[in-house]
Amino acid sequence: MWKATLRELHWTHKKLHSLYWFIYFFLHLIDKVSLQSPVPVNGVVGGSVILPCSYKERELKTDEIDVFWRYKETTKVYDIENGKPLTEKQDAMFKGRIESLSSDYAKGNFSLRLSDLRLTDEGQFSCSIPDVDKEHKLTLLVRAMPTTVSTPKSTVNTRSSSMRLQPEGIVTFLFLLSFCTISE
């Protein structure tokens, strides 16, 4: 009797373990956000954002600090050569709108603050550190300022939500879960 109960417990444990891994991988497949890397940087027209870029694997010497920021692969956003910012060849669309803290370069922080955001800023940015063969890409999304429309009975916010529900994924998950339960 005890052996039969132990075998049943072991079999149940194996089923639950398999179900756990099935659910884990399934959720990753239906979660579209988890498949996107990295998470986009969001900004609003007229505001500012931090475009992150750092290197923490080891301390860089001043002559190793060469960092090249690009917009859509070719447009020069900001260059750092031998630990010094160079903005002479910076594209006109970014002139006067980029801030960087040179005191943070020794700590491996090469992030930029882009201010006075415009809809035309939206797109892919890259931060390349050739001496350590590292490139970080990110996507900037820029939205218009939220507007409020008055109606006779209430105020409606017309700003679009960045969170989208995925009911089709949840329904599929519940269907598969019930199928697994029924087949036992």
Short mmCIF file of C-alpha atoms in Angstrom, two decimals:
data_model
loop_
_atom_site.label_atom_id
_atom_site.label_comp_id
_atom_site.label_asym_id
_atom_site.label_seq_id
_atom_site.Cartn_x
_atom_site.Cartn_y
_atom_site.Cartn_z
CA MET A 1 0.00 0.00 0.00
CA TRP A 2 2.77 2.46 0.90
CA LYS A 3 4.71 1.61 -2.27
CA ALA A 4 1.64 2.26 -4.42
CA THR A 5 1.07 5.63 -2.70
CA LEU A 6 4.73 6.61 -3.13
CA ARG A 7 4.62 5.66 -6.83
CA GLU A 8 1.46 7.74 -7.28
CA LEU A 9 3.08 10.69 -5.50
CA HIS A 10 6.21 10.36 -7.64
CA TRP A 11 4.11 10.15 -10.82
CA THR A 12 2.05 13.20 -9.75
CA HIS A 13 5.25 15.12 -8.98
CA LYS A 14 6.63 14.31 -12.45
CA LYS A 15 3.37 15.46 -14.08
CA LEU A 16 3.38 18.72 -12.13
CA HIS A 17 7.04 19.30 -12.94
CA SER A 18 6.34 18.76 -16.66
CA LEU A 19 3.27 20.99 -16.49
CA TYR A 20 5.32 23.71 -14.76
CA TRP A 21 7.91 23.75 -17.56
CA PHE A 22 5.21 23.65 -20.22
CA ILE A 23 3.47 26.67 -18.66
CA TYR A 24 6.78 28.49 -18.21
CA PHE A 25 7.80 28.13 -21.88
CA PHE A 26 4.29 28.75 -23.13
CA LEU A 27 4.01 32.03 -21.24
CA HIS A 28 7.31 33.17 -22.71
CA LEU A 29 6.05 32.36 -26.19
CA ILE A 30 2.81 34.31 -25.84
CA ASP A 31 4.37 37.25 -24.00
CA LYS A 32 5.40 39.44 -26.93
CA VAL A 33 7.14 41.96 -24.67
CA SER A 34 9.53 39.36 -23.25
CA LEU A 35 10.73 38.55 -26.77
CA GLN A 36 11.72 42.16 -27.43
CA SER A 37 15.11 43.24 -26.26
CA PRO A 38 15.80 45.79 -24.98
CA VAL A 39 12.79 47.62 -23.63
CA PRO A 40 12.27 50.87 -25.56
CA VAL A 41 12.90 54.27 -24.02
CA ASN A 42 9.68 56.32 -23.99
CA GLY A 43 9.49 60.08 -24.21
CA VAL A 44 7.03 62.89 -24.85
CA VAL A 45 7.43 65.77 -27.32
CA GLY A 46 9.14 68.66 -25.55
CA GLY A 47 10.40 66.47 -22.69
CA SER A 48 13.70 64.74 -22.16
CA VAL A 49 14.94 61.16 -21.81
CA ILE A 50 18.05 59.36 -20.66
CA LEU A 51 19.61 57.15 -23.33
CA PRO A 52 21.48 54.58 -21.23
CA CYS A 53 24.92 53.21 -22.06
CA SER A 54 27.41 51.79 -19.60
CA TYR A 55 30.34 49.44 -19.37
CA LYS A 56 31.03 47.91 -15.94
CA GLU A 57 33.12 44.81 -16.73
CA ARG A 58 36.38 46.58 -15.94
CA GLU A 59 37.66 50.10 -15.40
CA LEU A 60 38.66 51.81 -18.62
CA LYS A 61 41.78 53.95 -18.95
CA THR A 62 41.23 57.44 -20.34
CA ASP A 63 42.82 56.52 -23.68
CA GLU A 64 40.42 53.55 -23.95
CA ILE A 65 37.32 55.69 -23.55
CA ASP A 66 36.14 55.98 -27.13
CA VAL A 67 32.35 55.94 -27.36
CA PHE A 68 30.32 56.68 -30.45
CA TRP A 69 26.59 57.40 -30.29
CA ARG A 70 24.67 57.03 -33.55
CA TYR A 71 21.08 57.52 -34.62
CA LYS A 72 19.76 55.12 -37.27
CA GLU A 73 23.30 53.71 -37.70
CA THR A 74 24.91 56.71 -39.43
CA THR A 75 23.79 60.03 -37.94
CA LYS A 76 26.34 61.35 -35.42
CA VAL A 77 24.70 62.03 -32.07
CA TYR A 78 27.70 62.34 -29.74
CA ASP A 79 31.31 61.15 -29.75
CA ILE A 80 33.75 60.66 -26.90
CA GLU A 81 37.39 60.19 -27.88
CA ASN A 82 40.16 59.56 -25.35
CA GLY A 83 37.70 60.44 -22.60
CA LYS A 84 36.79 63.84 -24.08
CA PRO A 85 33.48 64.81 -25.71
CA LEU A 86 33.69 65.91 -29.34
CA THR A 87 30.68 67.71 -30.76
CA GLU A 88 32.14 69.49 -33.81
CA LYS A 89 30.86 66.81 -36.22
CA GLN A 90 27.60 66.25 -34.35
CA ASP A 91 24.52 66.24 -36.60
CA ALA A 92 22.59 69.53 -36.54
CA MET A 93 19.41 67.80 -35.34
CA PHE A 94 21.11 67.07 -31.99
CA LYS A 95 23.09 70.32 -31.50
CA GLY A 96 22.35 71.91 -28.13
CA ARG A 97 20.05 69.06 -27.03
CA ILE A 98 22.56 66.49 -25.72
CA GLU A 99 24.03 66.42 -22.23
CA SER A 100 26.63 64.00 -20.93
CA LEU A 101 28.50 63.89 -17.63
CA SER A 102 32.20 63.50 -18.42
CA SER A 103 32.84 62.95 -14.70
CA ASP A 104 30.94 59.64 -15.04
CA TYR A 105 33.09 58.31 -17.89
CA ALA A 106 35.68 56.88 -15.49
CA LYS A 107 32.82 54.94 -13.82
CA GLY A 108 31.81 53.48 -17.20
CA ASN A 109 28.65 55.59 -17.59
CA PHE A 110 28.27 57.02 -21.10
CA SER A 111 24.54 57.74 -20.92
CA LEU A 112 23.14 60.82 -22.63
CA ARG A 113 20.25 63.12 -21.82
CA LEU A 114 18.35 64.12 -24.95
CA SER A 115 16.14 67.14 -24.32
CA ASP A 116 13.50 69.05 -26.27
CA LEU A 117 12.23 65.79 -27.78
CA ARG A 118 10.73 65.85 -31.25
CA LEU A 119 8.70 63.26 -33.11
CA THR A 120 11.61 63.00 -35.58
CA ASP A 121 13.86 61.72 -32.74
CA GLU A 122 11.99 58.44 -32.70
CA GLY A 123 14.10 55.51 -33.88
CA GLN A 124 17.09 53.36 -33.06
CA PHE A 125 20.12 54.71 -31.21
CA SER A 126 23.38 52.85 -30.72
CA CYS A 127 26.24 53.35 -28.31
CA SER A 128 29.44 51.72 -29.51
CA ILE A 129 32.57 51.20 -27.39
CA PRO A 130 35.04 49.74 -29.91
CA ASP A 131 38.01 49.20 -27.54
CA VAL A 132 35.99 46.60 -25.62
CA ASP A 133 33.93 45.46 -28.60
CA LYS A 134 30.60 46.46 -27.08
CA GLU A 135 27.58 47.95 -28.78
CA HIS A 136 24.31 48.78 -27.08
CA LYS A 137 21.22 49.47 -29.18
CA LEU A 138 17.99 50.99 -27.99
CA THR A 139 14.79 52.26 -29.50
CA LEU A 140 13.39 55.66 -28.61
CA LEU A 141 9.64 56.09 -28.88
CA VAL A 142 8.33 59.67 -28.83
CA ARG A 143 4.67 60.48 -28.34
CA ALA A 144 2.76 63.73 -28.65
CA MET A 145 1.75 65.39 -25.42
CA PRO A 146 -1.41 63.84 -23.97
CA THR A 147 -4.46 65.95 -24.66
CA THR A 148 -7.71 66.08 -22.77
CA VAL A 149 -11.00 66.41 -24.62
CA SER A 150 -13.97 67.75 -22.70
CA THR A 151 -17.35 66.16 -23.19
CA PRO A 152 -20.58 67.33 -21.61
CA LYS A 153 -20.53 64.60 -18.95
CA SER A 154 -16.84 63.77 -18.42
CA THR A 155 -13.27 64.32 -19.45
CA VAL A 156 -11.73 61.71 -21.70
CA ASN A 157 -7.98 61.25 -21.93
CA THR A 158 -7.09 60.58 -25.57
CA ARG A 159 -3.56 59.40 -24.83
CA SER A 160 -3.03 55.92 -26.16
CA SER A 161 -1.99 53.26 -23.71
CA SER A 162 1.31 51.44 -24.18
CA MET A 163 -0.10 48.44 -22.28
CA ARG A 164 -2.04 46.10 -24.49
CA LEU A 165 -3.99 43.18 -23.16
CA GLN A 166 -3.54 39.91 -24.97
CA PRO A 167 -6.82 38.06 -24.39
CA GLU A 168 -6.12 35.65 -27.23
CA GLY A 169 -2.97 34.47 -25.45
CA ILE A 170 -4.78 34.04 -22.14
CA VAL A 171 -7.62 32.09 -23.79
CA THR A 172 -5.10 29.82 -25.53
CA PHE A 173 -3.26 29.27 -22.25
CA LEU A 174 -6.45 28.39 -20.38
CA PHE A 175 -7.52 26.04 -23.18
CA LEU A 176 -4.19 24.20 -23.10
CA LEU A 177 -4.21 24.07 -19.31
CA SER A 178 -7.69 22.54 -19.29
CA PHE A 179 -6.62 20.10 -22.01
CA CYS A 180 -3.66 18.96 -19.89
CA THR A 181 -5.93 18.52 -16.88
CA ILE A 182 -8.54 16.55 -18.84
CA SER A 183 -5.99 14.23 -20.45
CA GLU A 184 -4.73 13.09 -17.04
#
